[in-house]
Tab-separated table of C-alpha atoms in Angstrom:
chain	number	residue	atom	x	y	z
Q	25	MET	CA	55.511	152.901	174.382
Q	26	ALA	CA	55.180	152.570	170.631
Q	27	THR	CA	58.864	151.747	170.389
Q	28	ASP	CA	58.610	149.017	173.037
Q	29	ASN	CA	55.649	147.484	171.233
Q	30	SER	CA	57.572	147.360	167.905
Q	31	GLU	CA	60.607	145.676	169.490
Q	32	GLU	CA	58.581	142.863	171.044
Q	33	PRO	CA	57.718	141.172	167.681
Q	34	ARG	CA	61.412	141.309	166.714
Q	35	ARG	CA	62.432	139.602	169.946
Q	36	ASP	CA	59.743	136.987	169.479
Q	37	ARG	CA	60.941	136.394	165.912
Q	38	LYS	CA	64.575	135.960	167.046
Q	39	LYS	CA	63.492	133.580	169.800
Q	40	SER	CA	61.467	131.526	167.353
Q	41	ILE	CA	64.434	131.278	164.920
Q	42	ARG	CA	66.798	130.270	167.720
Q	43	GLY	CA	64.329	127.749	169.014
Q	44	TYR	CA	63.817	126.249	165.566
Q	45	ALA	CA	67.580	126.051	164.924
Q	46	SER	CA	68.195	124.525	168.349
Q	47	LYS	CA	65.482	121.952	167.781
Q	48	LEU	CA	66.816	121.188	164.294
Q	49	PHE	CA	70.393	120.570	165.485
Q	50	LYS	CA	69.208	118.525	168.469
Q	51	GLU	CA	67.303	116.233	166.124
Q	52	SER	CA	70.139	116.135	163.575
Q	53	SER	CA	71.268	112.711	162.335
Q	54	VAL	CA	74.850	113.861	162.908
Q	55	SER	CA	75.296	112.704	166.491
Q	56	ALA	CA	78.221	115.051	167.159
Q	57	VAL	CA	76.168	118.128	166.284
Q	58	SER	CA	73.118	117.017	168.271
Q	59	SER	CA	75.219	116.194	171.350
Q	60	ILE	CA	76.916	119.604	171.223
Q	61	VAL	CA	73.618	121.470	171.027
Q	62	SER	CA	71.906	119.391	173.715
Q	63	THR	CA	74.766	119.789	176.215
Q	64	GLY	CA	73.948	122.302	178.940
Q	65	ASN	CA	77.403	122.494	180.479
Q	66	VAL	CA	79.444	125.233	178.794
Q	67	ARG	CA	82.807	123.531	179.320
Q	68	ARG	CA	81.600	120.274	177.834
Q	69	LYS	CA	80.069	122.126	174.914
Q	70	VAL	CA	83.354	123.951	174.206
Q	71	PHE	CA	85.291	120.694	174.496
Q	72	ARG	CA	82.958	118.900	172.105
Q	73	VAL	CA	83.094	121.786	169.632
Q	74	VAL	CA	86.903	121.696	169.656
Q	75	VAL	CA	86.943	117.914	169.175
Q	76	PHE	CA	84.390	118.157	166.359
Q	77	LEU	CA	86.402	120.845	164.569
Q	78	LEU	CA	89.640	118.866	164.905
Q	79	PHE	CA	88.097	115.691	163.507
Q	80	THR	CA	86.404	117.637	160.702
Q	81	ALA	CA	89.699	119.302	159.780
Q	82	GLY	CA	91.449	115.909	159.781
Q	83	PHE	CA	88.732	114.408	157.590
Q	84	LEU	CA	88.969	117.260	155.083
Q	85	TYR	CA	92.762	116.988	155.058
Q	86	GLN	CA	92.603	113.263	154.266
Q	87	CYS	CA	90.009	113.832	151.520
Q	88	ILE	CA	92.053	116.568	149.850
Q	89	LYS	CA	95.253	114.539	150.091
Q	90	PHE	CA	93.555	111.482	148.583
Q	91	LEU	CA	92.024	113.499	145.736
Q	92	LEU	CA	95.385	115.061	144.899
Q	93	TYR	CA	96.913	111.575	144.806
Q	94	VAL	CA	94.165	110.229	142.543
Q	95	LEU	CA	94.427	113.173	140.152
Q	96	GLN	CA	98.111	112.343	139.625
Q	97	TYR	CA	97.007	109.036	138.010
Q	98	PRO	CA	99.649	106.935	139.785
Q	99	THR	CA	100.761	103.718	138.081
Q	100	VAL	CA	102.237	100.685	139.753
Q	101	VAL	CA	104.662	98.737	137.553
Q	102	ASN	CA	105.872	95.278	138.480
Q	103	ILE	CA	108.992	94.221	136.568
Q	104	GLU	CA	109.952	90.571	136.498
Q	105	LEU	CA	113.258	89.495	134.963
Q	106	ASP	CA	113.314	86.043	133.438
Q	107	ARG	CA	116.216	84.258	131.756
Q	108	PRO	CA	114.685	81.308	129.910
Q	109	ASP	CA	116.662	78.538	128.242
Q	110	LYS	CA	114.728	79.141	125.049
Q	111	TYR	CA	112.533	81.852	123.641
Q	112	LEU	CA	109.979	82.273	120.895
Q	113	SER	CA	111.753	83.368	117.742
Q	114	PRO	CA	110.368	86.531	116.156
Q	115	ALA	CA	109.146	86.757	112.597
Q	116	TYR	CA	110.797	88.886	109.926
Q	117	THR	CA	109.066	90.579	107.022
Q	118	ILE	CA	111.153	91.879	104.123
Q	119	CYS	CA	110.156	94.091	101.190
Q	120	ASN	CA	112.070	95.892	98.496
Q	121	ALA	CA	111.474	99.606	99.029
Q	122	ASN	CA	110.883	99.877	95.260
Q	123	GLY	CA	107.982	97.534	94.750
Q	124	ILE	CA	108.096	97.165	90.955
Q	125	LYS	CA	111.041	95.505	89.235
Q	126	ARG	CA	111.811	97.651	86.216
Q	127	SER	CA	113.078	94.888	83.923
Q	128	LYS	CA	109.931	92.821	84.504
Q	129	PHE	CA	107.684	95.779	83.811
Q	130	CYS	CA	109.434	96.794	80.593
Q	131	SER	CA	109.424	93.190	79.427
Q	132	LYS	CA	105.646	92.953	79.868
Q	133	TYR	CA	104.821	96.517	78.774
Q	134	PRO	CA	107.514	97.502	76.237
Q	135	ASP	CA	105.387	100.336	74.840
Q	136	ASP	CA	105.389	102.014	78.262
Q	137	CYS	CA	109.188	102.103	78.432
Q	138	ILE	CA	111.759	104.173	76.545
Q	139	SER	CA	115.516	104.086	76.072
Q	140	PRO	CA	117.322	106.641	78.262
Q	141	ASP	CA	119.537	109.321	76.755
Q	142	GLU	CA	123.104	110.143	77.778
Q	143	GLU	CA	122.084	113.037	80.013
Q	144	PHE	CA	119.698	110.810	81.936
Q	145	CYS	CA	122.365	108.136	82.386
Q	146	ASP	CA	124.801	110.717	83.730
Q	147	MET	CA	122.242	111.734	86.357
Q	148	TYR	CA	121.082	108.207	87.225
Q	149	PRO	CA	123.917	105.776	86.441
Q	150	PHE	CA	122.286	102.881	88.312
Q	151	SER	CA	119.293	103.076	85.985
Q	152	CYS	CA	121.466	102.638	82.903
Q	153	SER	CA	123.377	99.459	83.683
Q	154	GLY	CA	123.295	97.116	80.672
Q	155	ASN	CA	122.977	97.890	76.986
Q	156	ASP	CA	119.322	96.884	76.725
Q	157	THR	CA	118.152	98.908	79.727
Q	158	LYS	CA	114.919	100.825	79.351
Q	159	ILE	CA	113.126	103.109	81.759
Q	160	PRO	CA	109.366	103.506	82.308
Q	161	ARG	CA	107.536	106.523	80.995
Q	162	ASP	CA	106.241	109.070	83.490
Q	163	ASP	CA	102.707	107.661	83.356
Q	164	ALA	CA	103.737	104.004	83.096
Q	165	ARG	CA	102.368	103.128	86.525
Q	166	THR	CA	98.807	103.558	85.255
Q	167	ALA	CA	99.248	100.350	83.238
Q	168	LEU	CA	99.017	98.319	86.457
Q	169	LYS	CA	95.406	97.678	87.380
Q	170	SER	CA	95.315	94.858	89.936
Q	171	PHE	CA	97.041	93.406	92.998
Q	172	GLU	CA	98.048	90.387	90.959
Q	173	GLU	CA	99.986	92.521	88.482
Q	174	PHE	CA	101.867	94.304	91.253
Q	175	LEU	CA	102.825	90.966	92.807
Q	176	GLU	CA	103.775	89.521	89.429
Q	177	LEU	CA	106.077	92.430	88.615
Q	178	GLY	CA	107.552	92.710	92.101
Q	179	HIS	CA	110.936	91.503	93.332
Q	180	ASP	CA	111.317	87.771	93.953
Q	181	ILE	CA	112.591	86.375	97.231
Q	182	ASN	CA	115.607	85.004	95.338
Q	183	ASP	CA	116.446	88.592	94.381
Q	184	LEU	CA	116.006	89.981	97.891
Q	185	VAL	CA	117.760	87.412	100.083
Q	186	LEU	CA	121.175	85.995	99.237
Q	187	GLY	CA	123.136	83.085	100.640
Q	188	MET	CA	120.401	81.250	102.568
Q	189	SER	CA	117.538	78.881	101.964
Q	190	LYS	CA	114.440	80.592	100.592
Q	191	GLU	CA	112.077	77.681	101.234
Q	192	SER	CA	111.165	78.847	104.735
Q	193	PHE	CA	110.011	82.257	103.482
Q	194	ASP	CA	106.285	82.749	102.947
Q	195	GLY	CA	104.924	85.069	100.303
Q	196	PRO	CA	104.658	87.159	98.371
Q	197	PHE	CA	102.236	89.202	100.453
Q	198	PRO	CA	100.847	92.509	99.156
Q	199	ARG	CA	101.794	95.506	101.289
Q	200	ILE	CA	100.887	99.106	100.510
Q	201	ASN	CA	103.704	101.576	99.949
Q	202	GLU	CA	101.885	104.851	100.580
Q	203	GLU	CA	104.894	106.994	99.665
Q	204	GLU	CA	105.037	105.696	96.095
Q	205	ARG	CA	101.357	104.656	95.943
Q	206	ILE	CA	102.043	101.120	94.804
Q	207	ILE	CA	101.628	97.577	96.077
Q	208	SER	CA	104.886	95.865	97.041
Q	209	SER	CA	105.689	92.167	97.263
Q	210	CYS	CA	106.840	91.211	100.760
Q	211	TYR	CA	108.060	87.954	102.281
Q	212	SER	CA	107.976	86.673	105.854
Q	213	LEU	CA	110.139	84.245	107.796
Q	214	HIS	CA	108.848	82.315	110.860
Q	215	GLN	CA	105.369	83.740	110.435
Q	216	ARG	CA	102.637	81.460	111.796
Q	217	ILE	CA	99.395	83.168	110.820
Q	218	ASP	CA	96.805	80.604	109.680
Q	219	SER	CA	99.553	78.006	109.645
Q	220	SER	CA	99.569	74.442	110.956
Q	221	LEU	CA	103.314	74.625	111.628
Q	222	ASP	CA	104.623	75.052	115.161
Q	223	ALA	CA	106.277	78.284	116.175
Q	224	VAL	CA	110.071	78.397	116.047
Q	225	TYR	CA	111.958	78.458	119.353
Q	226	LYS	CA	115.634	79.241	119.841
Q	227	GLU	CA	117.779	77.677	122.551
Q	228	LYS	CA	120.849	78.933	124.370
Q	229	GLN	CA	124.235	78.033	122.946
Q	230	MET	CA	127.389	77.097	124.821
Q	231	PHE	CA	129.384	80.273	124.138
Q	232	SER	CA	126.571	82.744	123.504
Q	233	ASP	CA	123.117	83.437	124.802
Q	234	PHE	CA	121.218	82.687	121.615
Q	235	THR	CA	121.916	82.184	117.942
Q	236	ASN	CA	121.759	85.139	115.603
Q	237	ASP	CA	119.670	85.386	112.459
Q	238	GLU	CA	121.745	86.800	109.617
Q	239	PHE	CA	120.398	88.105	106.336
Q	240	TYR	CA	122.261	89.225	103.238
Q	241	LEU	CA	119.849	91.464	101.367
Q	242	ASP	CA	120.087	92.887	97.859
Q	243	PRO	CA	117.930	95.963	97.097
Q	244	GLU	CA	118.760	95.682	93.353
Q	245	GLU	CA	119.683	99.305	92.873
Q	246	ASN	CA	119.672	99.000	89.081
Q	247	GLU	CA	116.045	97.814	89.091
Q	248	THR	CA	114.373	100.871	90.633
Q	249	PHE	CA	111.114	101.698	88.893
Q	250	PHE	CA	111.068	105.366	89.905
Q	251	VAL	CA	114.447	106.946	89.209
Q	252	ASN	CA	114.103	109.374	92.136
Q	253	SER	CA	113.377	106.589	94.622
Q	254	ARG	CA	115.942	105.569	97.200
Q	255	PRO	CA	117.049	101.949	96.753
Q	256	GLY	CA	116.778	99.948	99.942
Q	257	ILE	CA	115.018	97.248	101.929
Q	258	MET	CA	112.078	97.604	104.300
Q	259	PHE	CA	112.691	95.287	107.252
Q	260	ALA	CA	110.322	94.556	110.154
Q	261	VAL	CA	110.725	92.400	113.276
Q	262	HIS	CA	107.444	91.313	114.832
Q	263	SER	CA	105.483	88.563	116.536
Q	264	PRO	CA	105.060	85.391	114.440
Q	265	PHE	CA	101.320	85.608	115.077
Q	266	GLU	CA	100.886	89.110	113.648
Q	267	ALA	CA	100.977	90.458	110.109
Q	268	VAL	CA	102.698	93.835	109.728
Q	269	ASN	CA	103.399	96.311	106.969
Q	270	PRO	CA	107.144	97.138	106.973
Q	271	PHE	CA	106.412	100.428	105.217
Q	272	GLN	CA	104.514	101.505	108.342
Q	273	GLN	CA	106.159	99.536	111.172
Q	274	GLY	CA	109.580	98.645	109.797
Q	275	ASN	CA	113.059	100.050	109.244
Q	276	PHE	CA	114.601	101.311	106.029
Q	277	LEU	CA	117.937	99.599	105.322
Q	278	LYS	CA	120.347	101.378	103.001
Q	279	PRO	CA	122.502	99.348	100.610
Q	280	GLY	CA	126.126	98.854	101.605
Q	281	TYR	CA	125.540	99.036	105.380
Q	282	LEU	CA	125.713	96.470	108.161
Q	283	TYR	CA	122.765	96.599	110.560
Q	284	ARG	CA	122.499	94.910	113.943
Q	285	PHE	CA	119.183	94.526	115.747
Q	286	THR	CA	119.025	93.597	119.416
Q	287	ILE	CA	115.673	92.020	120.175
Q	288	GLU	CA	113.999	92.026	123.568
Q	289	MET	CA	110.752	90.246	124.278
Q	290	ARG	CA	108.416	91.736	126.863
Q	291	LYS	CA	105.499	89.920	128.388
Q	292	GLY	CA	102.658	92.138	129.593
Q	293	LEU	CA	99.847	91.594	132.080
Q	294	ALA	CA	97.540	90.350	129.347
Q	295	ASN	CA	100.193	87.811	128.268
Q	296	PHE	CA	100.912	89.668	125.031
Q	297	LYS	CA	104.430	89.241	123.656
Q	298	THR	CA	106.042	92.211	121.967
Q	299	TYR	CA	109.405	92.503	120.249
Q	300	PHE	CA	111.578	95.633	120.392
């Protein structure tokens, strides 16, 4: 009898839990769950359970598939090809890779320059052209104290560009040469920053798509300030409405070579124009 009495509270507890769960699911805001629990017919209940499980599985499948798609970070690219009759001409910025012209420096600071010996001239023949050639001392760069001095002793546009009009070039502009830790004089063509002039446009020609811009550049190899420096030209192609530093965003042109640049203008969603 004692055993029967101890089992009765357990049965009552199980009944109360079942009753509470049944009442909870019947009053659930999820209509599918409440309809399943409230259905008395076993066949209907099984049918509704199967339908509920199928729809739940389909919902989970769609959620997982969508999340996997989102986590791939898909990108939609729309490419539009346009062949205009004219296009906005790019700007060109030119600098001598060796920012200080040696003859100018030694003319202004003769005490900071010395005459090279024969051994030096054998090692660096370009630095010894001319009978009156002098070379800077090792610490000669410390004589330059301001931007103005760097620009004054830099290479002129007449020295850099040969065989074309120099009037359309703007400059000199100071640009930092981090490799040699100096300020270089640079010049720009077709640049329209803070300018009242209209931008330059190029039109199609009869036998070619567009005209070519040709430059004959002289790096003045015999005017290198640092004897270990490579003579050359820093050349950058960019938007006429942007200022660039060719030492950071340009190309190094070696003397004695012919370079060809094919330029393509791309127009992005934000209407920015970029040259490549």
